[in-house]
mmCIF file of C-alpha atoms in Angstrom:
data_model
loop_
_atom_site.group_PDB
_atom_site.id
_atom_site.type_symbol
_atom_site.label_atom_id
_atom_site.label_comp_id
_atom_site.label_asym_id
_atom_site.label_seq_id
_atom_site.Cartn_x
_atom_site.Cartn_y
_atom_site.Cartn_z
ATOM 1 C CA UNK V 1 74.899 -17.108 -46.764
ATOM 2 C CA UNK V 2 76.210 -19.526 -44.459
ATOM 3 C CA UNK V 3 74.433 -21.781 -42.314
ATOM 4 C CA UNK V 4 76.183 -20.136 -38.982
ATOM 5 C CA UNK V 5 74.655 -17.074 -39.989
ATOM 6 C CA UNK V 6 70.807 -18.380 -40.542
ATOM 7 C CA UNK V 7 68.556 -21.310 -40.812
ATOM 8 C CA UNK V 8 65.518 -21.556 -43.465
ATOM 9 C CA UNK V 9 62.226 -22.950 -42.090
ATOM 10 C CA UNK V 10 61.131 -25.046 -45.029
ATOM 11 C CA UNK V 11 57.354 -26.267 -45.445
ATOM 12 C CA UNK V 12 56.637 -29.649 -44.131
ATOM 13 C CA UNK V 13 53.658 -30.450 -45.966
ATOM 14 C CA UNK V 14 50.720 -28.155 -45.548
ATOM 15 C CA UNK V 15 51.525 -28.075 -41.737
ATOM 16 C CA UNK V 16 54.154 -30.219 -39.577
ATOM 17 C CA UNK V 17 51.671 -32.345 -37.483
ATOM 18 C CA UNK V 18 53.160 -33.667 -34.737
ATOM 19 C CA UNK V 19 55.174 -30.179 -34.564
ATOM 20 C CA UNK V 20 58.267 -28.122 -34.997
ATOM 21 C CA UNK V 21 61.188 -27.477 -32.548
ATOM 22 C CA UNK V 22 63.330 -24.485 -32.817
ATOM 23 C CA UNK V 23 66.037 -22.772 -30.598
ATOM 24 C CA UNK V 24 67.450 -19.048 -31.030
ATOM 25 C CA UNK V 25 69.907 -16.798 -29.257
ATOM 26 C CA UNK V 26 69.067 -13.414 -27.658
ATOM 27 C CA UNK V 27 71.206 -10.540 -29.555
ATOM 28 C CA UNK V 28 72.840 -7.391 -28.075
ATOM 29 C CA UNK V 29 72.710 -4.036 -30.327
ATOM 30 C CA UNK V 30 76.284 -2.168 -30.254
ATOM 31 C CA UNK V 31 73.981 0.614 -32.141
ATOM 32 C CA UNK V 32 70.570 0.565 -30.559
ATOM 33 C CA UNK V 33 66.544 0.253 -31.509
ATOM 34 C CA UNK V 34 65.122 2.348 -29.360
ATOM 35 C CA UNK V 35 61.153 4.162 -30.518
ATOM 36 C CA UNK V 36 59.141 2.772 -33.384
ATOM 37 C CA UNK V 37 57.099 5.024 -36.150
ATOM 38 C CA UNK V 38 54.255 2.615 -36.520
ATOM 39 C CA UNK V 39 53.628 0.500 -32.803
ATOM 40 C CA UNK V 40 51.384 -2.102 -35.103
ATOM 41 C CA UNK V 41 53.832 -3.407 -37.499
ATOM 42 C CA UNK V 42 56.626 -2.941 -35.655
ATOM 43 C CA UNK V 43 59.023 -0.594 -37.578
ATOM 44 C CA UNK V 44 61.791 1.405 -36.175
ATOM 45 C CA UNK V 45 62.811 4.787 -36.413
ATOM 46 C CA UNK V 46 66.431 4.074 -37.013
ATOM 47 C CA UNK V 47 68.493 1.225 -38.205
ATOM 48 C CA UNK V 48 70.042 -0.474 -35.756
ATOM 49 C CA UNK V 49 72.968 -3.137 -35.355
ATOM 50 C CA UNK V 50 73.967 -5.985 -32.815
ATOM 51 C CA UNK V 51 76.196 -9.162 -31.929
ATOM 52 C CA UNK V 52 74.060 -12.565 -31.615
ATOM 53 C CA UNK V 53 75.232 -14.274 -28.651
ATOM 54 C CA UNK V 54 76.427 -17.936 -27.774
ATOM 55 C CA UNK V 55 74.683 -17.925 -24.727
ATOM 56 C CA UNK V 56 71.041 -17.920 -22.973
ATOM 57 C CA UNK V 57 69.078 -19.705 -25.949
ATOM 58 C CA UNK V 58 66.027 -20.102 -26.055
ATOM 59 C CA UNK V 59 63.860 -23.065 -27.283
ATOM 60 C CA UNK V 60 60.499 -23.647 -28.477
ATOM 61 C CA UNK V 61 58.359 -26.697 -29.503
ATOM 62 C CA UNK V 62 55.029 -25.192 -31.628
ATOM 63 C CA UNK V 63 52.199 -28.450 -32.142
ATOM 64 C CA UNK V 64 49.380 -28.316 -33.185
ATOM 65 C CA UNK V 65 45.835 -29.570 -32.028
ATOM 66 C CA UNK V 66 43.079 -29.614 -34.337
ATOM 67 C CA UNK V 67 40.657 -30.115 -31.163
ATOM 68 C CA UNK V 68 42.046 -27.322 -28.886
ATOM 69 C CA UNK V 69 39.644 -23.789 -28.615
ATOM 70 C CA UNK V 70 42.296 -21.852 -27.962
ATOM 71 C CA UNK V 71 45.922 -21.807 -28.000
ATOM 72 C CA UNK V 72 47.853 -23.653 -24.867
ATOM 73 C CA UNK V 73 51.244 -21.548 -24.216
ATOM 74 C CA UNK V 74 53.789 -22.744 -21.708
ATOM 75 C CA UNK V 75 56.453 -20.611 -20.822
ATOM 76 C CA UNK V 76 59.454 -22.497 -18.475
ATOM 77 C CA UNK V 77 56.683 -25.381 -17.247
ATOM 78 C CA UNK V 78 54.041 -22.122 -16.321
ATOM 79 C CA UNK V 79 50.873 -21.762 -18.200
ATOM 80 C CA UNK V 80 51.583 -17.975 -19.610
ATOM 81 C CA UNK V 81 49.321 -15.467 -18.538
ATOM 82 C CA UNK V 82 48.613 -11.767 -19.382
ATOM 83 C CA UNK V 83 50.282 -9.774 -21.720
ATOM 84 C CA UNK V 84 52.782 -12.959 -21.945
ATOM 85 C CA UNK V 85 50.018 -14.554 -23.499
ATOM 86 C CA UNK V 86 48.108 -12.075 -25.453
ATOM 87 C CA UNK V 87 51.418 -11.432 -27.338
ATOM 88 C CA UNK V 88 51.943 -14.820 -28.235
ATOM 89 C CA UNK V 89 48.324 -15.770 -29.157
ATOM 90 C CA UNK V 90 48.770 -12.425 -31.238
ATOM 91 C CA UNK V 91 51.686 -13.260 -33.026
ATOM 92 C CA UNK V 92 50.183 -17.110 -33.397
ATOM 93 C CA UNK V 93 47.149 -15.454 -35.428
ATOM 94 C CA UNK V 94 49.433 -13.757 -37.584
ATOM 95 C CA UNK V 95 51.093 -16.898 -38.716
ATOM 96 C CA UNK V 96 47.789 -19.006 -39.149
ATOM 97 C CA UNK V 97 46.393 -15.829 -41.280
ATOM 98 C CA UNK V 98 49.263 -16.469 -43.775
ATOM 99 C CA UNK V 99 49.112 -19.843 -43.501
ATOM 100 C CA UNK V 100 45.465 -19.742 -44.201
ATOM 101 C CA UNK V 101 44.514 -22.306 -41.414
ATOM 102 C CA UNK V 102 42.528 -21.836 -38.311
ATOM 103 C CA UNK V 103 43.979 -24.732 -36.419
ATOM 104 C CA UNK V 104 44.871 -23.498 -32.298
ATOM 105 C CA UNK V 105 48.832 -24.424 -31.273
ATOM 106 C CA UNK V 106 50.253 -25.859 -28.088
ATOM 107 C CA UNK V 107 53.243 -23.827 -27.377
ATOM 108 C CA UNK V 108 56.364 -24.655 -25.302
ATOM 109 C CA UNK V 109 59.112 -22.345 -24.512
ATOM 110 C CA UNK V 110 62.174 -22.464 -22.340
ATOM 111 C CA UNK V 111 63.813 -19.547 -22.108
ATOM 112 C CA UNK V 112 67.395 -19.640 -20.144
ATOM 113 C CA UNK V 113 67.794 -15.769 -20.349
ATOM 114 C CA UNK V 114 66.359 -13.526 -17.380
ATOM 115 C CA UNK V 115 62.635 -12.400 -18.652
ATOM 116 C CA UNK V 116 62.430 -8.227 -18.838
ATOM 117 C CA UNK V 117 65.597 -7.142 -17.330
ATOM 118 C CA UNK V 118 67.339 -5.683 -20.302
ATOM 119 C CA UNK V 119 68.961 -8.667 -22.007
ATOM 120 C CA UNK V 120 67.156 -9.495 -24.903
ATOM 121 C CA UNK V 121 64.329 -12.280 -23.815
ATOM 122 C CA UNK V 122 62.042 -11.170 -25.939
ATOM 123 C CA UNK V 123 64.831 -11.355 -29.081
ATOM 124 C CA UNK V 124 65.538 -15.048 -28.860
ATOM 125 C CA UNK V 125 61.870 -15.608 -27.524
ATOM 126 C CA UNK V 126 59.988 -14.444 -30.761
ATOM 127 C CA UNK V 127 62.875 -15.194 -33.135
ATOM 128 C CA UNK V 128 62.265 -18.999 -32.438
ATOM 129 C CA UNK V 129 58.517 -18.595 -32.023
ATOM 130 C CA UNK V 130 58.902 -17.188 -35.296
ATOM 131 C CA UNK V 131 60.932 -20.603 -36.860
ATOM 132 C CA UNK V 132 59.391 -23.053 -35.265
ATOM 133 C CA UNK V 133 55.596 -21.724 -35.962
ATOM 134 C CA UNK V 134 56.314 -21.202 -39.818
ATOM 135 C CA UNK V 135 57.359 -24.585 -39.655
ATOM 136 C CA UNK V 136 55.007 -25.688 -38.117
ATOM 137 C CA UNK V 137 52.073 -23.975 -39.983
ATOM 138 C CA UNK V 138 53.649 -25.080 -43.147
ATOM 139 C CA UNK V 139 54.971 -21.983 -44.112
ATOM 140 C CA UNK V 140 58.717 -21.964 -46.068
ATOM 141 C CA UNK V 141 60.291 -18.491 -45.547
ATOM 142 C CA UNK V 142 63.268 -17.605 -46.474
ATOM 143 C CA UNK V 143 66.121 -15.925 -43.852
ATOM 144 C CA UNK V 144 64.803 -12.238 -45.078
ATOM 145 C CA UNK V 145 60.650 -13.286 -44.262
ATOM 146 C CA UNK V 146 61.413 -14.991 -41.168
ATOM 147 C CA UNK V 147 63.011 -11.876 -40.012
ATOM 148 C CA UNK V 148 60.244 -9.977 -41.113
ATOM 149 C CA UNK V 149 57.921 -12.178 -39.370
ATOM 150 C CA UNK V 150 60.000 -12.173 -35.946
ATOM 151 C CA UNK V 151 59.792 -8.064 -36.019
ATOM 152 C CA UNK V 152 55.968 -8.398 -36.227
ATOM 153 C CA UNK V 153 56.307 -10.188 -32.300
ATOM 154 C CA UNK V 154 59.555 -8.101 -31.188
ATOM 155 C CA UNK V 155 61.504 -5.655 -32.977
ATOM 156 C CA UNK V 156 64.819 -7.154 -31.941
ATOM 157 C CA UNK V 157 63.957 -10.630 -32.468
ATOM 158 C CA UNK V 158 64.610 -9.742 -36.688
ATOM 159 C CA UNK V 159 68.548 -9.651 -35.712
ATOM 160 C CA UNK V 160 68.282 -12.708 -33.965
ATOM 161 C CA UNK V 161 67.187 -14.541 -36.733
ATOM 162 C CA UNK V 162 71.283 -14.168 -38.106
ATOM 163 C CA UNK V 163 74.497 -15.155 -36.140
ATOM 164 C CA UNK V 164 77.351 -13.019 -35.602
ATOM 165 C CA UNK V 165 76.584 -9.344 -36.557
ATOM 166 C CA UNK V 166 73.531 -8.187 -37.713
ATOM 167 C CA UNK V 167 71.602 -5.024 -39.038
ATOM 168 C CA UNK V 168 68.034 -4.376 -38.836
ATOM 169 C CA UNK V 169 67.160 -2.056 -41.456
ATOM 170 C CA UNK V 170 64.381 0.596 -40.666
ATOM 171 C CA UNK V 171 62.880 1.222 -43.824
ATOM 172 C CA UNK V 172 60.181 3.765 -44.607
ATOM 173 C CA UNK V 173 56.612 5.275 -44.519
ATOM 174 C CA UNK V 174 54.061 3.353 -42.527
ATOM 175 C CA UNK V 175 50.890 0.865 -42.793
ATOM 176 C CA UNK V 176 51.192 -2.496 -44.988
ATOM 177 C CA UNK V 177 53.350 -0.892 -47.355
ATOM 178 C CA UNK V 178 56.115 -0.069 -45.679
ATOM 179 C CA UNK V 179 56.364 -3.718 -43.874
ATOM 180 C CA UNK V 180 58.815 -5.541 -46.615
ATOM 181 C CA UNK V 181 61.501 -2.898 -46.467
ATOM 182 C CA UNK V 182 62.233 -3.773 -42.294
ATOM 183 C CA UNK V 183 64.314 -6.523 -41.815
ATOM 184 C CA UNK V 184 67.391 -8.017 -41.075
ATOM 185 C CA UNK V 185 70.651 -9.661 -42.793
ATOM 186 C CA UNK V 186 74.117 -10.335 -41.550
ATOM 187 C CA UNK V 187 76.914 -7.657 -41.541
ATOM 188 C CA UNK V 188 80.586 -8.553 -42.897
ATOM 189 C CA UNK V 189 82.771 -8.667 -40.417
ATOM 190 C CA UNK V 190 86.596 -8.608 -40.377
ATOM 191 C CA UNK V 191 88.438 -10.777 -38.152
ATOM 192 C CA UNK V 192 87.654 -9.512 -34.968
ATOM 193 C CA UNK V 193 87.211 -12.380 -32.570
ATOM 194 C CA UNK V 194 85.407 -10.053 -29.596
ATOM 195 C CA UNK V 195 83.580 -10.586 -26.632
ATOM 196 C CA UNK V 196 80.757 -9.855 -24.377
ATOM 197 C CA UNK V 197 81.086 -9.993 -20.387
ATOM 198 C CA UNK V 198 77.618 -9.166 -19.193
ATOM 199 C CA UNK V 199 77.259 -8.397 -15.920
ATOM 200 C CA UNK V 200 73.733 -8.913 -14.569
ATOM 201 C CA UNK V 201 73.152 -6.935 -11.756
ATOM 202 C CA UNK V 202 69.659 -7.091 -11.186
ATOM 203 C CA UNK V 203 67.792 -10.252 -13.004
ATOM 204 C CA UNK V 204 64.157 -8.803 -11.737
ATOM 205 C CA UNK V 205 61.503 -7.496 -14.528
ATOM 206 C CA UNK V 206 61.762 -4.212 -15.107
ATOM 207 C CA UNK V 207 59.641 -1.190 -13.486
ATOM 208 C CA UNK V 208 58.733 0.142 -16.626
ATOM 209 C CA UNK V 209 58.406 -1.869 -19.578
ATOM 210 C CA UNK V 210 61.062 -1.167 -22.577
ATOM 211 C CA UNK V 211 57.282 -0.731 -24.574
ATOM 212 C CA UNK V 212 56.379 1.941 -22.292
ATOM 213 C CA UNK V 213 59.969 3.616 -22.193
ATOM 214 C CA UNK V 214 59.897 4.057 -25.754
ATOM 215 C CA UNK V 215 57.115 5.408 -26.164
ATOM 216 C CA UNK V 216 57.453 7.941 -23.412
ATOM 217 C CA UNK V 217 61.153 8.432 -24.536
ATOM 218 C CA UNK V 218 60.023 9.533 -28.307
ATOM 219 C CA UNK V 219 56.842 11.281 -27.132
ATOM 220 C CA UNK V 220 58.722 13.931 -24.183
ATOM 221 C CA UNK V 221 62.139 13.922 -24.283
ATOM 222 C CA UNK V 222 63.996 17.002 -25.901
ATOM 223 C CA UNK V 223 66.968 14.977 -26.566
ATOM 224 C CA UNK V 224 65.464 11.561 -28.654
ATOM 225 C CA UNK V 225 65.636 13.316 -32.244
ATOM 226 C CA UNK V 226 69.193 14.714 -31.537
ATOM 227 C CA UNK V 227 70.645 10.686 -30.545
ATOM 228 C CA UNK V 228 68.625 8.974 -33.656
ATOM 229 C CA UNK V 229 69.919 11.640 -35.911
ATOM 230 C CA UNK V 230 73.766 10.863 -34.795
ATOM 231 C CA UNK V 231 72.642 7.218 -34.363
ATOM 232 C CA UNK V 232 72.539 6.891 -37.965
ATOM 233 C CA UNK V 233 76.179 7.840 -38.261
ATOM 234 C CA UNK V 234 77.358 5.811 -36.142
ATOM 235 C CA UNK V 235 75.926 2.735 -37.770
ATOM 236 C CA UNK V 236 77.802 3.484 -41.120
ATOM 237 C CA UNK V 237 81.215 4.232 -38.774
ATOM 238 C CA UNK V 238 79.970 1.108 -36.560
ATOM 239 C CA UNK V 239 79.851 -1.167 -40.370
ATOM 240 C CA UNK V 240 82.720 0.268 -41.803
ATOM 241 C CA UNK V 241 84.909 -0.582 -38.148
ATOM 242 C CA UNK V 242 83.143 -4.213 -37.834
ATOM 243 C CA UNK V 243 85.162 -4.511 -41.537
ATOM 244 C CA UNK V 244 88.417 -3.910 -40.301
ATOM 245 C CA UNK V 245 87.935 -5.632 -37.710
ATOM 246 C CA UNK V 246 88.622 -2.368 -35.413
ATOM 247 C CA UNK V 247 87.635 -3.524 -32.062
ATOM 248 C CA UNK V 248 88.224 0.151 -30.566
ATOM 249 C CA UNK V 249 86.505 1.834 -32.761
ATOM 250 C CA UNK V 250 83.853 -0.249 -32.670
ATOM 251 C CA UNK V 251 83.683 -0.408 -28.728
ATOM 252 C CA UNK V 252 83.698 3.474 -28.573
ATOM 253 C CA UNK V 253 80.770 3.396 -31.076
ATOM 254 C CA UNK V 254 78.873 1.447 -28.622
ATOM 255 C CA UNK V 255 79.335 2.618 -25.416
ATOM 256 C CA UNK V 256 78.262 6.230 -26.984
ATOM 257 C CA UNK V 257 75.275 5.310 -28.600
ATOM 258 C CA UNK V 258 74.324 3.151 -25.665
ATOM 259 C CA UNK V 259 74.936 5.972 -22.986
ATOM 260 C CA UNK V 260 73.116 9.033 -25.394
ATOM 261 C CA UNK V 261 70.307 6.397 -25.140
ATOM 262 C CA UNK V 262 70.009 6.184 -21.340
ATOM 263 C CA UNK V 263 70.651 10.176 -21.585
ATOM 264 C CA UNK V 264 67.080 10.288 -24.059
ATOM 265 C CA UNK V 265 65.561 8.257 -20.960
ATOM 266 C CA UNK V 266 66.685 10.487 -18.051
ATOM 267 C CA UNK V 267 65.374 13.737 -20.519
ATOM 268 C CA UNK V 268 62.008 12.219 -20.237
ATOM 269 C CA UNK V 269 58.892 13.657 -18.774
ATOM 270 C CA UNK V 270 58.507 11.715 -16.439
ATOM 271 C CA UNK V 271 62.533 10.329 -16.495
ATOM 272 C CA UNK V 272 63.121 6.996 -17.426
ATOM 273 C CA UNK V 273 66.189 5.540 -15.069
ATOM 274 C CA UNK V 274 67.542 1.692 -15.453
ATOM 275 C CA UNK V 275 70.383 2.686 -14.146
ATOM 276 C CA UNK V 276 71.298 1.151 -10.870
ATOM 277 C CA UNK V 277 74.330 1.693 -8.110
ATOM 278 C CA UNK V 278 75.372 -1.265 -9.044
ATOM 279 C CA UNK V 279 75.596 -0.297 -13.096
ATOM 280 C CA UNK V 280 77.608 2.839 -12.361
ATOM 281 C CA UNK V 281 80.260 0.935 -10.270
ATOM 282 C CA UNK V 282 80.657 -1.680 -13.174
ATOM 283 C CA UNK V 283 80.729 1.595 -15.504
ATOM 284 C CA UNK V 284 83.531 2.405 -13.829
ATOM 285 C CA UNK V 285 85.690 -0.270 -13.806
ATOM 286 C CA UNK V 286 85.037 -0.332 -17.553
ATOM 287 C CA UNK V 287 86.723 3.302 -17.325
ATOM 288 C CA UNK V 288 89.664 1.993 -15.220
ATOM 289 C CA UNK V 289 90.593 -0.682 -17.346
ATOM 290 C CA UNK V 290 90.804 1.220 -20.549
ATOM 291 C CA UNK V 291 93.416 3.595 -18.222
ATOM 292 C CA UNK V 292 95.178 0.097 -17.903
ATOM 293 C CA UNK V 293 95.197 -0.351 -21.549
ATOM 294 C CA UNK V 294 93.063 -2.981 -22.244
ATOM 295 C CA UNK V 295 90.048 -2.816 -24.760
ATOM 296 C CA UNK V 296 86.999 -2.245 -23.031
ATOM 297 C CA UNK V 297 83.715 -0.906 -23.925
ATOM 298 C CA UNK V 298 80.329 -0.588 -22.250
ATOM 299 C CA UNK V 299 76.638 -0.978 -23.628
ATOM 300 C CA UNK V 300 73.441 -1.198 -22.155
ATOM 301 C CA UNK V 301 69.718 -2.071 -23.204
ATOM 302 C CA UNK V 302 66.575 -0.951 -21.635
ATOM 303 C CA UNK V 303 68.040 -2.259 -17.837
ATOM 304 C CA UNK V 304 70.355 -1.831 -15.163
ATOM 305 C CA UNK V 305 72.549 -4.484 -16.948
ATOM 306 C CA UNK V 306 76.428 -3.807 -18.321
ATOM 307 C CA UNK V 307 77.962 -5.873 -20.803
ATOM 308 C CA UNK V 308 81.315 -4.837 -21.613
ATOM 309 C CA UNK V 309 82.748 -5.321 -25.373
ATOM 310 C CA UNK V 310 86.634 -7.204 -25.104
ATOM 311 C CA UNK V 311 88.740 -8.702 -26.921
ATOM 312 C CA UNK V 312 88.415 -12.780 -26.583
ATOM 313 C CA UNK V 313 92.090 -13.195 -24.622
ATOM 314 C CA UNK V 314 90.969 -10.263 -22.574
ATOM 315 C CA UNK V 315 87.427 -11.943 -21.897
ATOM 316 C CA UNK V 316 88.818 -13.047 -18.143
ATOM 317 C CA UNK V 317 90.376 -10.382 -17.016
ATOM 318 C CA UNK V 318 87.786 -8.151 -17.682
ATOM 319 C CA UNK V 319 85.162 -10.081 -15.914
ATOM 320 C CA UNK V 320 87.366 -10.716 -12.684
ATOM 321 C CA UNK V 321 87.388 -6.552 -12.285
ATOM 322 C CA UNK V 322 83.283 -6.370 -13.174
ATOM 323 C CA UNK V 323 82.733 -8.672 -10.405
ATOM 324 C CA UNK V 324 85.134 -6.943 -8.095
ATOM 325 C CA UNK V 325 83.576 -3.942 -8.807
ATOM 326 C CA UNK V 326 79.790 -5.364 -8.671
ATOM 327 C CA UNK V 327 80.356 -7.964 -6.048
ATOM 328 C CA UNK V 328 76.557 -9.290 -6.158
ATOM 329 C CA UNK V 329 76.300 -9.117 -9.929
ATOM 330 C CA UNK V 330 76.062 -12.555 -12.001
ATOM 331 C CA UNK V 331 78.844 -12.347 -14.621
ATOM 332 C CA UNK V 332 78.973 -13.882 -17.963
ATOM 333 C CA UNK V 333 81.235 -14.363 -21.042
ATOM 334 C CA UNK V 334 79.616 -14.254 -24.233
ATOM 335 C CA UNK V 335 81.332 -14.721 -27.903
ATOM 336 C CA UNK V 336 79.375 -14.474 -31.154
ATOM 337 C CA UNK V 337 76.600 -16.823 -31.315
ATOM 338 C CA UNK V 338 74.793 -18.662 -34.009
ATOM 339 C CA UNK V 339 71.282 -17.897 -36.160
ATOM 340 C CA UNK V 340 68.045 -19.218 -35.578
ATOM 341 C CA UNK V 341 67.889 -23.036 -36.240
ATOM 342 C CA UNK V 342 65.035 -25.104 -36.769
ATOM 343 C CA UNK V 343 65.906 -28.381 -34.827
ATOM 344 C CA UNK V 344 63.234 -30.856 -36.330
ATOM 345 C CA UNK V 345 60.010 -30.507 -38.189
ATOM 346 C CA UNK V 346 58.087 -33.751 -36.891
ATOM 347 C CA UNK V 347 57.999 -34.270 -33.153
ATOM 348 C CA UNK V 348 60.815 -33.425 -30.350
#
């Protein structure tokens, strides 16, 4: 495995005293995770497959304080609050439980993506929670438990454990059992040199949580076991096209699973919309460039925000017509990004 793909959090005595520092990339799924079988552990319904970006990383510094009560988490220079909070204390207790300490954490997290709007915070955010906290705790896992240990704080934060392309296997069955067989690991990929242009149309937190969306979405809506059934074939058409390096293929793949997801939203009782004015105009002018021959694909996560799947040498072209067609949208060129990395063990 090579070391663009994933970085090992090795032990640093029984716990890295002065701290650990870690930085991780958010990751966008060309074939989607969308509803969970058990909410606890964190395991998906389907598989699900996505590109780790080069942009928006995320860093965090994990120390720990043998004094402190309780754990001190500060998100962008803001004491965290809320459900911010409780999920990182959370996650924090899971760690010192397999760590078998007790000690409380100071946490520290920059986070350069926009928080809840659909483009992947919360991957990059627990993936390097995740590496710098084993480190920190003194834990050693290898790529395939660090994965499993980002799921536990956010499903998507397993693929962003891995540069380039990565699958999150599903697994089976439910409870403690079923926890070792959900995880992710890189996906060969041919020599496809692709893009992302993301078009953020509306960096505000979401109405509805993507927490609350899936659960609603697999609880009401007639059309969620229909799109996971077909999702499943399109992640062995999406592999098999990532291979040859088929950059159509694999763009069509995407913009259909993406687009029957939105549809399981809209079928909900009560509907689930992200979609904005300003995502069906970029939608669009993904449409009219494909009628102009150039390769261009749309996906969307849980928000009102496009990112369109080129080819590199395409990459500016593509985002001159998204922000001619979304004047007021923020755009941005992604390429594949790198894994998880741990940046020291000892201090900043």
């Amino acid at each position: 495995m090579s070391e663009q793909h994933t970085a090992v959090v090795r032990p640093s005595g029984r716990y890295a005293a002065a701290g650990a520092t870690a930085v991780a990339h958010p990751n966008i799924a060309l074939v989607k995770y969308w509803g969970k079988r058990d909410e606890e552990l964190v395991l998906p319904r389907t598989d699900s497959l996505s590109m780790t970006l080069d942009i928006f990383p995320t860093t965090t510094h994990v120390r720990l304080d043998a004094a402190a009560r309780r754990d001190e988490v500060t998100l962008g220079g803001v004491p965290a609050t809320g459900e911010a909070l409780r999920r990182i204390v959370a996650f924090l207790d899971l760690v010192r439980d397999r760590a078998g300490l007790s000690v409380r954490a100071v946490v520290d997290t920059e986070n350069t993506v926009p928080t809840g709007a659909g483009l992947a915070s919360s991957a990059s955010g627990f993936a390097a929670l995740a590496a710098a906290a084993a480190a920190a705790y003194g834990l050693g896992p290898d790529a395939t438990a660090l994965s499993r240990l980002a799921r536990r704080g956010s499903g998507s934060a397993s693929r962003s454990v891995f540069g380039g392309f990565a699958v999150w296997h599903a697994g089976a069955g439910t409870g403690a059992g079923a926890d070792a067989g959900s995880y992710a690991e890189p996906v060969p990929a041919g020599d496809l040199d692709p893009a992302l242009v993301i078009a953020v149309v509306d960096a505000g937190p979401k109405a509805v949580s993507s927490r609350e969306a899936m659960r609603r979405t697999v609880a009401t809506s007639p059309l969620y076991g229909p799109w996971a059934a077909s999702s499943k074939d399109d992640l062995v058409a999406m592999r098999a096209a990532l291979l040859h390096a088929d950059l159509d293929t694999v763009g069509e793949i995407a913009e259909r699973n993406a687009l029957g997801m939105h549809a399981t939203m809209l079928a909900a009782r009560p509907a689930v919309r992200y979609l904005a004015p300003a995502t069906l105009m970029v939608l669009d002018s993904v449409l009219r460039l494909r009628r102009d021959g150039i390769a261009a694909y749309a996906t969307m996560d849980a928000g009102p925000n496009v990112k369109v799947l080129c080819r590199r040498a395409d990459a500016d072209r593509v985002a001159a017509v998204v922000r001619g067609a979304a004047p007021r949208a923020t755009v941005h060129i992604a390429r594949p990004g790198p894994g998880v990395r741990l940046l020291n063990a000892g201090g900043r």
